[in-house]
Amino acid sequence: MASRTRARARRALFAAVAVTAACVGAAPAQAQAFPAMCADGWETTTIVDGVGNLENLDSDGAGGFYVTGIVDGYLGHVSADGTLEKLVTGLEHPAGVRVAGRSVYYLTGDGLTDPPGTLQRYDLDTGAVTVLRTGLNGPNGLLLLPDGDLLISTIGVLRAPTGIARYRPSTGEFTESWSPVPLTNGLALAPDGASIYTGNLTMRIFRVPLNAPADAQVVAGPPDLLAVPDDMEATRDGDLYVADHGVGAVYRVDPATGSGCAIVTGLIKRPDPIRMPPDGTTSVRIARDGDSWALFVTAMDGALRRLRPPPGLDLTPADSTRR
């Protein structure tokens, strides 16, 4: 019963944000359609579906992905042929996941009113699970920095917002409020390597300097971009691809201007009987697709999809360690 109550509270807040986005996006018949589209030439393929509400993913470097199932409570691996293996089960709302060498880091407690969350590590060689941190305030997004540190976004409301935390696996050093941006969700490294992007429940996207994390600046948001942003990834050329719950979209955003357009929409869990956000796309990752790059997207409809770009569009990721 408590778990259902927490889930309803989380859905209620996301629903309010999604409704706000829909209302702001409504326009007269003569106005431009919402959202603006730039889908020409993109090719969408479903890799696996019917595997629960997928929250996050990261590449295994061999054509497969590690994923989290937020409702079914698992850390899983999807092989290159689309086979899902559940590696760890019985987790409380698992969220962000990142691969570092032979370790898979992941978060639990991704709920507005969940019990304190955790950062855990799965050992790929032994299958051992280690709990690294407890007491996290609704952890959601996870980002591996080039220096090996982990950033953890938080959206918990059981206590005061704690912003973005920073954890150093090599020493265990932990800074709970490394950046004060509240109610944060997705995280991505910027092309300059000296800053990150994050979105929050105010429908805005921020750039946060790594050497001055208190000096966050808004780079996108209403009225130019109407989205309920979740996880995201940037390219070397400066584009930011953002998963959006509002219309189940993936947006291509220009942080320099704040403008954005959707390369796909409608990736929403089937209403039963009505929409209950968060129910759209949840995470975007750039990973190898043969000799090129593609976007890989998770969504609450239980599918992992590949989005191949049109010819000439460079998706080389901003993180130079992954090239």
PDB file of C-alpha atoms in Angstrom, residues 2-17 70 92-93 108-117 136-140 154-161 182-185 200-201 277-278:
ATOM      1  CA  ALA A   2       2.817   2.434   0.909  1.00  0.00           C
ATOM      2  CA  SER A   3       4.565   1.705  -2.382  1.00  0.00           C
ATOM      3  CA  ARG A   4       1.373   2.469  -4.324  1.00  0.00           C
ATOM      4  CA  THR A   5       0.925   5.691  -2.363  1.00  0.00           C
ATOM      5  CA  ARG A   6       4.480   6.790  -3.183  1.00  0.00           C
ATOM      6  CA  ALA A   7       3.962   5.927  -6.835  1.00  0.00           C
ATOM      7  CA  ARG A   8       0.734   7.949  -6.945  1.00  0.00           C
ATOM      8  CA  ALA A   9       2.490  10.950  -5.397  1.00  0.00           C
ATOM      9  CA  ARG A  10       5.279  10.782  -7.970  1.00  0.00           C
ATOM     10  CA  ARG A  11       2.806  10.430 -10.834  1.00  0.00           C
ATOM     11  CA  ALA A  12       0.745  13.345  -9.517  1.00  0.00           C
ATOM     12  CA  LEU A  13       3.687  15.762  -9.610  1.00  0.00           C
ATOM     13  CA  PHE A  14       4.836  14.629 -13.056  1.00  0.00           C
ATOM     14  CA  ALA A  15       1.215  14.770 -14.265  1.00  0.00           C
ATOM     15  CA  ALA A  16       0.919  18.377 -13.123  1.00  0.00           C
ATOM     16  CA  VAL A  17       4.083  19.290 -15.033  1.00  0.00           C
ATOM     17  CA  ILE A  70      11.730   1.144 -12.433  1.00  0.00           C
ATOM     18  CA  GLU A  92      13.190  -0.224  -5.030  1.00  0.00           C
ATOM     19  CA  HIS A  93      12.578   1.963  -8.098  1.00  0.00           C
ATOM     20  CA  THR A 108      17.597   2.998  -6.349  1.00  0.00           C
ATOM     21  CA  GLY A 109      14.852   5.003  -4.663  1.00  0.00           C
ATOM     22  CA  ASP A 110      13.756   7.062  -7.683  1.00  0.00           C
ATOM     23  CA  GLY A 111      10.542   8.348  -6.199  1.00  0.00           C
ATOM     24  CA  LEU A 112       9.362  11.618  -4.765  1.00  0.00           C
ATOM     25  CA  THR A 113       8.503   9.985  -1.447  1.00  0.00           C
ATOM     26  CA  ASP A 114      10.521   6.743  -1.571  1.00  0.00           C
ATOM     27  CA  PRO A 115      12.613   5.605   1.378  1.00  0.00           C
ATOM     28  CA  PRO A 116      16.162   7.024   1.182  1.00  0.00           C
ATOM     29  CA  GLY A 117      17.831   5.961  -2.051  1.00  0.00           C
ATOM     30  CA  LEU A 136      20.111   9.634  -1.046  1.00  0.00           C
ATOM     31  CA  ASN A 137      17.258  12.099  -1.562  1.00  0.00           C
ATOM     32  CA  GLY A 138      15.236  10.603  -4.428  1.00  0.00           C
ATOM     33  CA  PRO A 139      18.183   9.837  -6.763  1.00  0.00           C
ATOM     34  CA  ASN A 140      17.360   9.781 -10.453  1.00  0.00           C
ATOM     35  CA  THR A 154      17.926  14.085  -6.989  1.00  0.00           C
ATOM     36  CA  ILE A 155      14.189  14.830  -7.024  1.00  0.00           C
ATOM     37  CA  GLY A 156      13.195  13.733  -3.512  1.00  0.00           C
ATOM     38  CA  VAL A 157      10.745  15.844  -1.494  1.00  0.00           C
ATOM     39  CA  LEU A 158      10.756  14.097   1.886  1.00  0.00           C
ATOM     40  CA  ARG A 159      13.331  16.684   2.923  1.00  0.00           C
ATOM     41  CA  ALA A 160      14.734  19.864   1.438  1.00  0.00           C
ATOM     42  CA  PRO A 161      15.958  19.517  -2.173  1.00  0.00           C
ATOM     43  CA  PRO A 182      16.772  21.580  -7.301  1.00  0.00           C
ATOM     44  CA  LEU A 183      14.564  18.670  -8.422  1.00  0.00           C
ATOM     45  CA  THR A 184      17.039  17.574 -11.090  1.00  0.00           C
ATOM     46  CA  ASN A 185      16.571  14.670 -13.462  1.00  0.00           C
ATOM     47  CA  ASN A 200      14.573  19.677 -13.733  1.00  0.00           C
ATOM     48  CA  LEU A 201      10.863  19.655 -12.972  1.00  0.00           C
ATOM     49  CA  PRO A 277       2.759  10.528 -16.256  1.00  0.00           C
ATOM     50  CA  PRO A 278       5.661   9.901 -16.059  1.00  0.00           C
TER      51      PRO A 278
END
